[in-house]
Amino acid sequence: MPATAELERMLRGASLRVTRPRIAVLAAVYEHPHADTHSIIGLAREDLPEVSQQTVYDVLGALTDTGLVRRIQPPGSVARYEARVGDNHHHAVCRSCGAISDVDCAVGSAPCLTASDDHGYALDEAEVIYWGLCPGCSTARSSDQATL
Ligand SMILES: [Zn+2]
Ligand SMILES: [Zn+2]
């Protein structure tokens, strides 16, 4: 978790003015990877009780546009945000409870950008989602079956 001074430096580096809502939201995304907007509003309000929902939406938009934060949205899920950016990592998503975990690129750094055929697109991101059951849900499921 970066110190406030570090968060301020990151905002300035992205040409964003340092504001308390931006610091609060960026800190919340760092502390809670893959949090959704609703949780981020709650977390930001722990630091800044008066911050409005619209402000948090606007800040998330600005942080995403400048690349400080990455927005992911697995099909069937609401948008989630994370501060681990630039490494093109992937996600494992639980079909049952919606838990999300980071998965590094299977073969080193961002090789998944090398599409077999790029169709002339200038590609800058590849998104892979591994679907399945998280450990908690697969344990629950196998003990269900044991009692059948
Ligand atoms: Zn699960
Ligand atoms: Zn992630």
PDB file of C-alpha atoms and ligand atoms in Angstrom:
ATOM      1  CA  MET A   1       0.000   0.000   0.000  1.00  0.00           C
ATOM      2  CA  PRO A   2       1.735   3.234  -1.142  1.00  0.00           C
ATOM      3  CA  ALA A   3       1.973   6.156   1.315  1.00  0.00           C
ATOM      4  CA  THR A   4      -0.115   9.259   0.656  1.00  0.00           C
ATOM      5  CA  ALA A   5       2.968  11.063  -0.686  1.00  0.00           C
ATOM      6  CA  GLU A   6       3.432   8.270  -3.201  1.00  0.00           C
ATOM      7  CA  LEU A   7      -0.238   8.463  -4.273  1.00  0.00           C
ATOM      8  CA  GLU A   8       0.153  12.236  -4.713  1.00  0.00           C
ATOM      9  CA  ARG A   9       3.235  11.662  -6.844  1.00  0.00           C
ATOM     10  CA  MET A  10       1.319   9.194  -9.028  1.00  0.00           C
ATOM     11  CA  LEU A  11      -1.536  11.673  -9.543  1.00  0.00           C
ATOM     12  CA  ARG A  12       0.896  14.430 -10.527  1.00  0.00           C
ATOM     13  CA  GLY A  13       2.733  11.998 -12.809  1.00  0.00           C
ATOM     14  CA  ALA A  14      -0.579  11.415 -14.593  1.00  0.00           C
ATOM     15  CA  SER A  15      -1.144  15.212 -14.817  1.00  0.00           C
ATOM     16  CA  LEU A  16      -4.032  15.034 -12.356  1.00  0.00           C
ATOM     17  CA  ARG A  17      -4.409  17.696  -9.703  1.00  0.00           C
ATOM     18  CA  VAL A  18      -4.077  16.225  -6.199  1.00  0.00           C
ATOM     19  CA  THR A  19      -7.481  16.290  -4.466  1.00  0.00           C
ATOM     20  CA  ARG A  20      -8.673  14.501  -1.353  1.00  0.00           C
ATOM     21  CA  PRO A  21     -11.284  12.422  -3.234  1.00  0.00           C
ATOM     22  CA  ARG A  22      -8.631  11.289  -5.740  1.00  0.00           C
ATOM     23  CA  ILE A  23      -6.300  10.253  -2.908  1.00  0.00           C
ATOM     24  CA  ALA A  24      -9.118   8.458  -1.051  1.00  0.00           C
ATOM     25  CA  VAL A  25     -10.309   6.565  -4.142  1.00  0.00           C
ATOM     26  CA  LEU A  26      -6.809   5.616  -5.311  1.00  0.00           C
ATOM     27  CA  ALA A  27      -5.965   4.365  -1.800  1.00  0.00           C
ATOM     28  CA  ALA A  28      -9.194   2.326  -1.703  1.00  0.00           C
ATOM     29  CA  VAL A  29      -8.402   0.682  -5.047  1.00  0.00           C
ATOM     30  CA  TYR A  30      -4.875  -0.172  -3.847  1.00  0.00           C
ATOM     31  CA  GLU A  31      -6.119  -1.680  -0.612  1.00  0.00           C
ATOM     32  CA  HIS A  32      -8.980  -3.635  -2.169  1.00  0.00           C
ATOM     33  CA  PRO A  33      -8.074  -4.981  -5.609  1.00  0.00           C
ATOM     34  CA  HIS A  34     -11.080  -5.842  -7.814  1.00  0.00           C
ATOM     35  CA  ALA A  35     -13.506  -3.848  -5.648  1.00  0.00           C
ATOM     36  CA  ASP A  36     -16.674  -2.664  -7.362  1.00  0.00           C
ATOM     37  CA  THR A  37     -17.875   0.943  -7.456  1.00  0.00           C
ATOM     38  CA  HIS A  38     -20.270   0.445  -4.551  1.00  0.00           C
ATOM     39  CA  SER A  39     -17.505  -0.855  -2.238  1.00  0.00           C
ATOM     40  CA  ILE A  40     -15.118   1.883  -3.365  1.00  0.00           C
ATOM     41  CA  ILE A  41     -17.702   4.534  -2.433  1.00  0.00           C
ATOM     42  CA  GLY A  42     -17.958   2.955   1.036  1.00  0.00           C
ATOM     43  CA  LEU A  43     -14.186   2.768   1.417  1.00  0.00           C
ATOM     44  CA  ALA A  44     -13.621   6.333   0.205  1.00  0.00           C
ATOM     45  CA  ARG A  45     -16.218   7.528   2.733  1.00  0.00           C
ATOM     46  CA  GLU A  46     -14.204   5.988   5.566  1.00  0.00           C
ATOM     47  CA  ASP A  47     -11.528   8.576   4.739  1.00  0.00           C
ATOM     48  CA  LEU A  48     -13.802  11.291   3.455  1.00  0.00           C
ATOM     49  CA  PRO A  49     -17.363  10.943   4.836  1.00  0.00           C
ATOM     50  CA  GLU A  50     -18.783  13.788   2.741  1.00  0.00           C
ATOM     51  CA  VAL A  51     -17.620  12.553  -0.682  1.00  0.00           C
ATOM     52  CA  SER A  52     -20.529  12.159  -3.109  1.00  0.00           C
ATOM     53  CA  GLN A  53     -21.263   9.097  -5.197  1.00  0.00           C
ATOM     54  CA  GLN A  54     -20.943  11.189  -8.359  1.00  0.00           C
ATOM     55  CA  THR A  55     -17.494  12.414  -7.286  1.00  0.00           C
ATOM     56  CA  VAL A  56     -16.316   8.828  -6.799  1.00  0.00           C
ATOM     57  CA  TYR A  57     -17.663   7.901 -10.262  1.00  0.00           C
ATOM     58  CA  ASP A  58     -15.865  10.912 -11.781  1.00  0.00           C
ATOM     59  CA  VAL A  59     -12.611  10.117  -9.968  1.00  0.00           C
ATOM     60  CA  LEU A  60     -12.718   6.469 -11.071  1.00  0.00           C
ATOM     61  CA  GLY A  61     -13.250   7.681 -14.644  1.00  0.00           C
ATOM     62  CA  ALA A  62     -10.262  10.047 -14.438  1.00  0.00           C
ATOM     63  CA  LEU A  63      -8.013   7.424 -12.819  1.00  0.00           C
ATOM     64  CA  THR A  64      -8.992   4.861 -15.452  1.00  0.00           C
ATOM     65  CA  ASP A  65      -8.538   7.296 -18.356  1.00  0.00           C
ATOM     66  CA  THR A  66      -5.026   8.175 -17.187  1.00  0.00           C
ATOM     67  CA  GLY A  67      -4.081   4.536 -16.671  1.00  0.00           C
ATOM     68  CA  LEU A  68      -3.502   4.734 -12.893  1.00  0.00           C
ATOM     69  CA  VAL A  69      -6.333   2.296 -12.402  1.00  0.00           C
ATOM     70  CA  ARG A  70      -7.543  -0.546 -14.585  1.00  0.00           C
ATOM     71  CA  ARG A  71     -11.224  -1.299 -14.996  1.00  0.00           C
ATOM     72  CA  ILE A  72     -12.248  -4.890 -15.568  1.00  0.00           C
ATOM     73  CA  GLN A  73     -15.718  -6.202 -16.126  1.00  0.00           C
ATOM     74  CA  PRO A  74     -16.142  -9.948 -16.479  1.00  0.00           C
ATOM     75  CA  PRO A  75     -19.418 -10.801 -18.258  1.00  0.00           C
ATOM     76  CA  GLY A  76     -22.221 -10.987 -15.703  1.00  0.00           C
ATOM     77  CA  SER A  77     -20.262  -8.900 -13.183  1.00  0.00           C
ATOM     78  CA  VAL A  78     -20.332  -5.199 -12.357  1.00  0.00           C
ATOM     79  CA  ALA A  79     -17.221  -3.160 -13.175  1.00  0.00           C
ATOM     80  CA  ARG A  80     -14.271  -3.775 -10.835  1.00  0.00           C
ATOM     81  CA  TYR A  81     -11.182  -1.640 -10.378  1.00  0.00           C
ATOM     82  CA  GLU A  82      -7.574  -2.433  -9.564  1.00  0.00           C
ATOM     83  CA  ALA A  83      -4.315  -0.514  -9.249  1.00  0.00           C
ATOM     84  CA  ARG A  84      -2.181  -3.300 -10.672  1.00  0.00           C
ATOM     85  CA  VAL A  85      -1.814  -1.821 -14.159  1.00  0.00           C
ATOM     86  CA  GLY A  86       0.460  -2.177 -17.136  1.00  0.00           C
ATOM     87  CA  ASP A  87       1.312  -5.864 -16.780  1.00  0.00           C
ATOM     88  CA  ASN A  88      -1.617  -7.220 -18.768  1.00  0.00           C
ATOM     89  CA  HIS A  89      -2.367  -9.809 -16.085  1.00  0.00           C
ATOM     90  CA  HIS A  90      -5.450 -11.956 -16.332  1.00  0.00           C
ATOM     91  CA  HIS A  91      -8.198 -12.980 -13.939  1.00  0.00           C
ATOM     92  CA  ALA A  92      -9.737 -16.131 -12.589  1.00  0.00           C
ATOM     93  CA  VAL A  93     -13.414 -15.645 -11.791  1.00  0.00           C
ATOM     94  CA  CYS A  94     -15.586 -17.945  -9.688  1.00  0.00           C
ATOM     95  CA  ARG A  95     -18.841 -18.835 -11.467  1.00  0.00           C
ATOM     96  CA  SER A  96     -20.566 -19.358  -8.156  1.00  0.00           C
ATOM     97  CA  CYS A  97     -19.660 -16.451  -5.836  1.00  0.00           C
ATOM     98  CA  GLY A  98     -17.969 -14.033  -8.262  1.00  0.00           C
ATOM     99  CA  ALA A  99     -14.596 -14.026  -6.432  1.00  0.00           C
ATOM    100  CA  ILE A 100     -11.769 -12.670  -8.613  1.00  0.00           C
ATOM    101  CA  SER A 101      -8.059 -13.522  -8.405  1.00  0.00           C
ATOM    102  CA  ASP A 102      -5.092 -12.227 -10.382  1.00  0.00           C
ATOM    103  CA  VAL A 103      -3.381 -14.623 -12.761  1.00  0.00           C
ATOM    104  CA  ASP A 104      -0.023 -13.695 -14.262  1.00  0.00           C
ATOM    105  CA  CYS A 105       0.496 -14.089 -17.964  1.00  0.00           C
ATOM    106  CA  ALA A 106       1.022 -17.751 -18.732  1.00  0.00           C
ATOM    107  CA  VAL A 107       4.316 -17.188 -20.572  1.00  0.00           C
ATOM    108  CA  GLY A 108       6.188 -14.166 -19.207  1.00  0.00           C
ATOM    109  CA  SER A 109       5.398 -10.525 -19.802  1.00  0.00           C
ATOM    110  CA  ALA A 110       2.371  -9.658 -21.879  1.00  0.00           C
ATOM    111  CA  PRO A 111       3.035 -12.197 -24.646  1.00  0.00           C
ATOM    112  CA  CYS A 112      -0.707 -12.560 -25.011  1.00  0.00           C
ATOM    113  CA  LEU A 113      -0.576  -9.287 -26.959  1.00  0.00           C
ATOM    114  CA  THR A 114       0.921 -11.268 -29.817  1.00  0.00           C
ATOM    115  CA  ALA A 115      -2.283 -12.283 -31.506  1.00  0.00           C
ATOM    116  CA  SER A 116      -2.063 -15.009 -34.123  1.00  0.00           C
ATOM    117  CA  ASP A 117      -3.665 -12.513 -36.516  1.00  0.00           C
ATOM    118  CA  ASP A 118      -4.008  -8.879 -35.407  1.00  0.00           C
ATOM    119  CA  HIS A 119      -6.202  -7.956 -38.431  1.00  0.00           C
ATOM    120  CA  GLY A 120      -4.229  -4.701 -38.686  1.00  0.00           C
ATOM    121  CA  TYR A 121      -5.281  -3.465 -35.226  1.00  0.00           C
ATOM    122  CA  ALA A 122      -2.706  -1.722 -33.002  1.00  0.00           C
ATOM    123  CA  LEU A 123      -3.364  -3.968 -29.991  1.00  0.00           C
ATOM    124  CA  ASP A 124      -2.497  -2.746 -26.513  1.00  0.00           C
ATOM    125  CA  GLU A 125      -4.327  -5.101 -24.214  1.00  0.00           C
ATOM    126  CA  ALA A 126      -5.400  -8.707 -24.094  1.00  0.00           C
ATOM    127  CA  GLU A 127      -7.908  -9.900 -21.578  1.00  0.00           C
ATOM    128  CA  VAL A 128      -8.215 -13.525 -20.615  1.00  0.00           C
ATOM    129  CA  ILE A 129     -10.725 -14.725 -18.050  1.00  0.00           C
ATOM    130  CA  TYR A 130     -10.385 -18.180 -16.549  1.00  0.00           C
ATOM    131  CA  TRP A 131     -13.786 -19.333 -15.339  1.00  0.00           C
ATOM    132  CA  GLY A 132     -14.324 -21.964 -12.669  1.00  0.00           C
ATOM    133  CA  LEU A 133     -15.014 -22.371  -8.980  1.00  0.00           C
ATOM    134  CA  CYS A 134     -12.951 -20.747  -6.243  1.00  0.00           C
ATOM    135  CA  PRO A 135     -11.532 -23.041  -3.503  1.00  0.00           C
ATOM    136  CA  GLY A 136     -14.349 -22.129  -1.107  1.00  0.00           C
ATOM    137  CA  CYS A 137     -17.095 -22.909  -3.616  1.00  0.00           C
ATOM    138  CA  SER A 138     -15.514 -26.103  -4.950  1.00  0.00           C
ATOM    139  CA  THR A 139     -15.123 -27.420  -1.378  1.00  0.00           C
ATOM    140  CA  ALA A 140     -18.758 -26.559  -0.639  1.00  0.00           C
ATOM    141  CA  ARG A 141     -19.857 -28.271  -3.830  1.00  0.00           C
ATOM    142  CA  SER A 142     -17.945 -31.524  -3.206  1.00  0.00           C
ATOM    143  CA  SER A 143     -19.263 -31.760   0.363  1.00  0.00           C
ATOM    144  CA  ASP A 144     -22.806 -31.237  -1.036  1.00  0.00           C
ATOM    145  CA  GLN A 145     -22.266 -34.157  -3.319  1.00  0.00           C
ATOM    146  CA  ALA A 146     -20.948 -36.306  -0.475  1.00  0.00           C
ATOM    147  CA  THR A 147     -24.263 -35.929   1.345  1.00  0.00           C
ATOM    148  CA  LEU A 148     -26.423 -36.926  -1.658  1.00  0.00           C
TER     149      LEU A 148
HETATM  150 ZN    ZN B   1     -16.624 -18.943  -5.222  1.00  0.00          ZN
HETATM  151 ZN    ZN B   2      -6.302  -8.048 -11.180  1.00  0.00          ZN
END
